[in-house]
């Protein structure tokens, strides 16, 4: 069973994503901010990280950079799931090593799970 | 008696002898006297002329005896009147007259004459004396002419002087005017809110305090500094480089000198008298504008994020609801409609974000060689559900030989998608034809999309590409739509250096075209 880490500060969205991924058969770990997200990634070694960008404290870009800098976590694919979606944001995330960038409002949970599965293949 | 007689006879004889001697003396005088003299009868018939007279008038001795003196008057002279006066007054003295010599030449003289009277007071002859004043007269005439000439010259000089003064006055006036203009221009330059620099022949020839202030170099800015010397100053280097890269031709560009100093640099070529070109550089401080712009962008980004988050929550919830079984047909319908409404708001947010980006001039990212046909096919694929729901057939025609296009793929996809979505939304039945070709002459890829829809009323056609524009007939058919779609499409095409246009006939359909350089 693949392990997935959801780093998302919005409780409702996090709950929805958690339910959907669990339904899809993932084991789910949750973090509500960047700092705890990095910590969880290092400790629990998930197979995939779903990362929001606007987060309290350490933001998503910083989390992504931290994960990619650490050899222990640099191989974990990170799927950005954010409502930022300007070209600069996308470019920046991809440059930092994100597996893909999805704008939350443009995709349904089904589509996001499909993308996650595709990345894990 | 005899003695007395003898005495008297002797005396008489003596007198007679004396008279003869006297006459002889007079005769001799007459012969040698250089003064022109003559005697005439009471009727002015010349009796005798002296040597001086003959010399003056060019005659030989006594050649004129028996001639009338009156005849010697030069044509039209008043000599005869002088003689009349002499007749009356018996004496004249130094009266000007003009006589003629033998050759008929003019001789100016002063005439003096005296009548000789006998004991009874009868005039028996006149004695004339002449003074030749021809030379004096000639000299006088010449002098007078000279004086006249001088006067004329003086007059001319006075006039020239006057004319010169007038010219000087005009010049002075013009100079004052020019000075006034210069002062005005200088005042304008001096007080201009933007920095101004003027370059001539590779030198800085003029700058205003604002320009010096912009670079915080009130002291080190000097006139007639060469461009090379200016570029040694670190503060000025970016500007000098910008000017050099543009070859001092007209341009407008943004220049970020520091975090808190952004200039909009415009340069304008100014023709000079000698045919050379000077360059005026305007430094407009846009730091504040840029700051406000950034705040606006940040605000829009944050607002978009904040709007999208709850919209995402709704979208995800509804989508999960729809994927669970157990909803009745009516409930399913409601949820579907709620989902569609939510999608509309998400699209509106996207459009607003795009418009913000367009207005910042940062919408298009890097261009890549792309197969346009594949982009069009993707747009058709993205819209296939929408077309299928309305039973509309889409057809895509393309020919071989269409080269790759240098485009921002995502934005062209958005443009084609917007045009296709419009075609589908505003067509009730019929079909939609998309076509891609290549205009070899213009080296342009030409795309067209033709529908059999409601068309655009003639009086609304001008405004089709305006922001938030929606034609009244479009509003009736389709309540959805932000009115931003075509505005975005136009901006995408134009940002690619392309053109967009359309033909439309109400109730028959529309064709939208765009052409972009390969």
PDB file of N, CA, C and O in Angstrom, chain A residues 77-111:
ATOM      1  N   UNK A  77       8.483  11.857  -4.925  1.00  0.00           N
ATOM      2  CA  UNK A  77       7.815  12.783  -5.842  1.00  0.00           C
ATOM      3  C   UNK A  77       6.863  13.710  -5.083  1.00  0.00           C
ATOM      4  O   UNK A  77       6.183  13.279  -4.162  1.00  0.00           O
ATOM      5  N   UNK A  78       6.871  14.976  -5.487  1.00  0.00           N
ATOM      6  CA  UNK A  78       5.995  15.962  -4.839  1.00  0.00           C
ATOM      7  C   UNK A  78       5.024  16.498  -5.888  1.00  0.00           C
ATOM      8  O   UNK A  78       5.425  17.033  -6.914  1.00  0.00           O
ATOM      9  N   UNK A  79       3.744  16.290  -5.619  1.00  0.00           N
ATOM     10  CA  UNK A  79       2.708  16.827  -6.532  1.00  0.00           C
ATOM     11  C   UNK A  79       2.145  18.095  -5.897  1.00  0.00           C
ATOM     12  O   UNK A  79       1.606  18.055  -4.797  1.00  0.00           O
ATOM     13  N   UNK A  80       2.367  19.207  -6.567  1.00  0.00           N
ATOM     14  CA  UNK A  80       1.868  20.478  -6.025  1.00  0.00           C
ATOM     15  C   UNK A  80       0.364  20.546  -6.284  1.00  0.00           C
ATOM     16  O   UNK A  80      -0.116  20.302  -7.389  1.00  0.00           O
ATOM     17  N   UNK A  81      -0.342  20.856  -5.209  1.00  0.00           N
ATOM     18  CA  UNK A  81      -1.792  20.988  -5.297  1.00  0.00           C
ATOM     19  C   UNK A  81      -2.133  22.343  -4.666  1.00  0.00           C
ATOM     20  O   UNK A  81      -2.139  22.475  -3.452  1.00  0.00           O
ATOM     21  N   UNK A  82      -2.295  23.339  -5.535  1.00  0.00           N
ATOM     22  CA  UNK A  82      -2.434  24.694  -4.981  1.00  0.00           C
ATOM     23  C   UNK A  82      -3.452  25.498  -5.771  1.00  0.00           C
ATOM     24  O   UNK A  82      -3.798  25.145  -6.891  1.00  0.00           O
ATOM     25  N   UNK A  83      -3.883  26.570  -5.161  1.00  0.00           N
ATOM     26  CA  UNK A  83      -4.730  27.489  -5.906  1.00  0.00           C
ATOM     27  C   UNK A  83      -3.952  28.672  -6.466  1.00  0.00           C
ATOM     28  O   UNK A  83      -4.504  29.544  -7.102  1.00  0.00           O
ATOM     29  N   UNK A  84      -2.630  28.677  -6.195  1.00  0.00           N
ATOM     30  CA  UNK A  84      -1.797  29.603  -6.969  1.00  0.00           C
ATOM     31  C   UNK A  84      -1.714  28.947  -8.334  1.00  0.00           C
ATOM     32  O   UNK A  84      -1.774  27.742  -8.446  1.00  0.00           O
ATOM     33  N   UNK A  85      -1.532  29.744  -9.338  1.00  0.00           N
ATOM     34  CA  UNK A  85      -1.482  29.081 -10.638  1.00  0.00           C
ATOM     35  C   UNK A  85      -0.909  29.986 -11.699  1.00  0.00           C
ATOM     36  O   UNK A  85      -1.055  29.751 -12.894  1.00  0.00           O
ATOM     37  N   UNK A  86      -0.237  31.050 -11.270  1.00  0.00           N
ATOM     38  CA  UNK A  86       0.421  31.939 -12.233  1.00  0.00           C
ATOM     39  C   UNK A  86       1.589  31.180 -12.840  1.00  0.00           C
ATOM     40  O   UNK A  86       2.189  30.331 -12.189  1.00  0.00           O
ATOM     41  N   UNK A  87       1.886  31.547 -14.057  1.00  0.00           N
ATOM     42  CA  UNK A  87       2.969  30.884 -14.765  1.00  0.00           C
ATOM     43  C   UNK A  87       4.258  30.875 -13.933  1.00  0.00           C
ATOM     44  O   UNK A  87       4.947  29.871 -13.869  1.00  0.00           O
ATOM     45  N   UNK A  88       4.532  32.020 -13.248  1.00  0.00           N
ATOM     46  CA  UNK A  88       5.775  32.097 -12.454  1.00  0.00           C
ATOM     47  C   UNK A  88       5.775  31.051 -11.343  1.00  0.00           C
ATOM     48  O   UNK A  88       6.804  30.433 -11.060  1.00  0.00           O
ATOM     49  N   UNK A  89       4.583  30.884 -10.697  1.00  0.00           N
ATOM     50  CA  UNK A  89       4.479  29.924  -9.599  1.00  0.00           C
ATOM     51  C   UNK A  89       4.747  28.509 -10.114  1.00  0.00           C
ATOM     52  O   UNK A  89       5.483  27.734  -9.503  1.00  0.00           O
ATOM     53  N   UNK A  90       4.132  28.214 -11.270  1.00  0.00           N
ATOM     54  CA  UNK A  90       4.281  26.878 -11.847  1.00  0.00           C
ATOM     55  C   UNK A  90       5.751  26.635 -12.216  1.00  0.00           C
ATOM     56  O   UNK A  90       6.341  25.616 -11.854  1.00  0.00           O
ATOM     57  N   UNK A  91       6.324  27.641 -12.903  1.00  0.00           N
ATOM     58  CA  UNK A  91       7.727  27.516 -13.311  1.00  0.00           C
ATOM     59  C   UNK A  91       8.636  27.310 -12.105  1.00  0.00           C
ATOM     60  O   UNK A  91       9.543  26.474 -12.126  1.00  0.00           O
ATOM     61  N   UNK A  92       8.359  28.092 -11.061  1.00  0.00           N
ATOM     62  CA  UNK A  92       9.212  28.021  -9.866  1.00  0.00           C
ATOM     63  C   UNK A  92       9.144  26.626  -9.238  1.00  0.00           C
ATOM     64  O   UNK A  92      10.173  26.024  -8.921  1.00  0.00           O
ATOM     65  N   UNK A  93       7.920  26.113  -9.128  1.00  0.00           N
ATOM     66  CA  UNK A  93       7.741  24.795  -8.521  1.00  0.00           C
ATOM     67  C   UNK A  93       8.421  23.705  -9.354  1.00  0.00           C
ATOM     68  O   UNK A  93       9.087  22.812  -8.813  1.00  0.00           O
ATOM     69  N   UNK A  94       8.255  23.793 -10.656  1.00  0.00           N
ATOM     70  CA  UNK A  94       8.851  22.772 -11.526  1.00  0.00           C
ATOM     71  C   UNK A  94      10.378  22.839 -11.442  1.00  0.00           C
ATOM     72  O   UNK A  94      11.045  21.820 -11.447  1.00  0.00           O
ATOM     73  N   UNK A  95      10.881  24.077 -11.367  1.00  0.00           N
ATOM     74  CA  UNK A  95      12.336  24.252 -11.249  1.00  0.00           C
ATOM     75  C   UNK A  95      12.862  23.626  -9.969  1.00  0.00           C
ATOM     76  O   UNK A  95      13.948  23.043  -9.942  1.00  0.00           O
ATOM     77  N   UNK A  96      12.037  23.760  -8.909  1.00  0.00           N
ATOM     78  CA  UNK A  96      12.476  23.217  -7.613  1.00  0.00           C
ATOM     79  C   UNK A  96      12.368  21.692  -7.568  1.00  0.00           C
ATOM     80  O   UNK A  96      12.804  21.062  -6.616  1.00  0.00           O
ATOM     81  N   UNK A  97      11.746  21.095  -8.571  1.00  0.00           N
ATOM     82  CA  UNK A  97      11.728  19.626  -8.656  1.00  0.00           C
ATOM     83  C   UNK A  97      10.385  18.975  -8.419  1.00  0.00           C
ATOM     84  O   UNK A  97      10.326  17.769  -8.128  1.00  0.00           O
ATOM     85  N   UNK A  98       9.297  19.757  -8.544  1.00  0.00           N
ATOM     86  CA  UNK A  98       7.974  19.166  -8.368  1.00  0.00           C
ATOM     87  C   UNK A  98       7.693  18.172  -9.498  1.00  0.00           C
ATOM     88  O   UNK A  98       8.186  18.339 -10.619  1.00  0.00           O
ATOM     89  N   UNK A  99       6.916  17.122  -9.178  1.00  0.00           N
ATOM     90  CA  UNK A  99       6.572  16.126 -10.203  1.00  0.00           C
ATOM     91  C   UNK A  99       5.537  16.712 -11.149  1.00  0.00           C
ATOM     92  O   UNK A  99       5.558  16.459 -12.354  1.00  0.00           O
ATOM     93  N   UNK A 100       4.627  17.489 -10.599  1.00  0.00           N
ATOM     94  CA  UNK A 100       3.611  18.152 -11.430  1.00  0.00           C
ATOM     95  C   UNK A 100       2.947  19.247 -10.603  1.00  0.00           C
ATOM     96  O   UNK A 100       3.159  19.343  -9.392  1.00  0.00           O
ATOM     97  N   UNK A 101       2.139  20.048 -11.277  1.00  0.00           N
ATOM     98  CA  UNK A 101       1.490  21.180 -10.607  1.00  0.00           C
ATOM     99  C   UNK A 101       0.012  21.142 -10.969  1.00  0.00           C
ATOM    100  O   UNK A 101      -0.352  21.169 -12.135  1.00  0.00           O
ATOM    101  N   UNK A 102      -0.850  21.025  -9.963  1.00  0.00           N
ATOM    102  CA  UNK A 102      -2.285  21.002 -10.245  1.00  0.00           C
ATOM    103  C   UNK A 102      -2.978  22.140  -9.509  1.00  0.00           C
ATOM    104  O   UNK A 102      -2.742  22.353  -8.318  1.00  0.00           O
ATOM    105  N   UNK A 103      -3.786  22.882 -10.261  1.00  0.00           N
ATOM    106  CA  UNK A 103      -4.570  23.937  -9.619  1.00  0.00           C
ATOM    107  C   UNK A 103      -5.833  23.277  -9.075  1.00  0.00           C
ATOM    108  O   UNK A 103      -6.580  22.634  -9.815  1.00  0.00           O
ATOM    109  N   UNK A 104      -6.018  23.420  -7.772  1.00  0.00           N
ATOM    110  CA  UNK A 104      -7.111  22.708  -7.093  1.00  0.00           C
ATOM    111  C   UNK A 104      -8.452  22.918  -7.774  1.00  0.00           C
ATOM    112  O   UNK A 104      -9.199  21.979  -8.022  1.00  0.00           O
ATOM    113  N   UNK A 105      -8.700  24.193  -8.113  1.00  0.00           N
ATOM    114  CA  UNK A 105     -10.023  24.515  -8.638  1.00  0.00           C
ATOM    115  C   UNK A 105     -10.244  23.958 -10.039  1.00  0.00           C
ATOM    116  O   UNK A 105     -11.362  23.960 -10.536  1.00  0.00           O
ATOM    117  N   UNK A 106      -9.172  23.517 -10.674  1.00  0.00           N
ATOM    118  CA  UNK A 106      -9.318  23.018 -12.043  1.00  0.00           C
ATOM    119  C   UNK A 106      -9.488  21.511 -12.128  1.00  0.00           C
ATOM    120  O   UNK A 106      -9.746  20.978 -13.203  1.00  0.00           O
ATOM    121  N   UNK A 107      -9.338  20.841 -11.005  1.00  0.00           N
ATOM    122  CA  UNK A 107      -9.415  19.373 -11.050  1.00  0.00           C
ATOM    123  C   UNK A 107     -10.322  18.828  -9.957  1.00  0.00           C
ATOM    124  O   UNK A 107     -10.413  19.391  -8.868  1.00  0.00           O
ATOM    125  N   UNK A 108     -10.937  17.698 -10.262  1.00  0.00           N
ATOM    126  CA  UNK A 108     -11.764  17.031  -9.259  1.00  0.00           C
ATOM    127  C   UNK A 108     -10.859  16.083  -8.474  1.00  0.00           C
ATOM    128  O   UNK A 108      -9.779  15.726  -8.957  1.00  0.00           O
ATOM    129  N   UNK A 109     -11.295  15.685  -7.271  1.00  0.00           N
ATOM    130  CA  UNK A 109     -10.477  14.743  -6.482  1.00  0.00           C
ATOM    131  C   UNK A 109     -10.139  13.489  -7.285  1.00  0.00           C
ATOM    132  O   UNK A 109      -9.021  12.969  -7.175  1.00  0.00           O
ATOM    133  N   UNK A 110     -11.094  13.012  -8.085  1.00  0.00           N
ATOM    134  CA  UNK A 110     -10.831  11.825  -8.915  1.00  0.00           C
ATOM    135  C   UNK A 110      -9.627  12.025  -9.821  1.00  0.00           C
ATOM    136  O   UNK A 110      -8.760  11.168  -9.928  1.00  0.00           O
ATOM    137  N   UNK A 111      -9.618  13.183 -10.462  1.00  0.00           N
ATOM    138  CA  UNK A 111      -8.535  13.490 -11.397  1.00  0.00           C
ATOM    139  C   UNK A 111      -7.197  13.595 -10.660  1.00  0.00           C
ATOM    140  O   UNK A 111      -6.156  13.176 -11.174  1.00  0.00           O
TER     141      UNK A 111
END
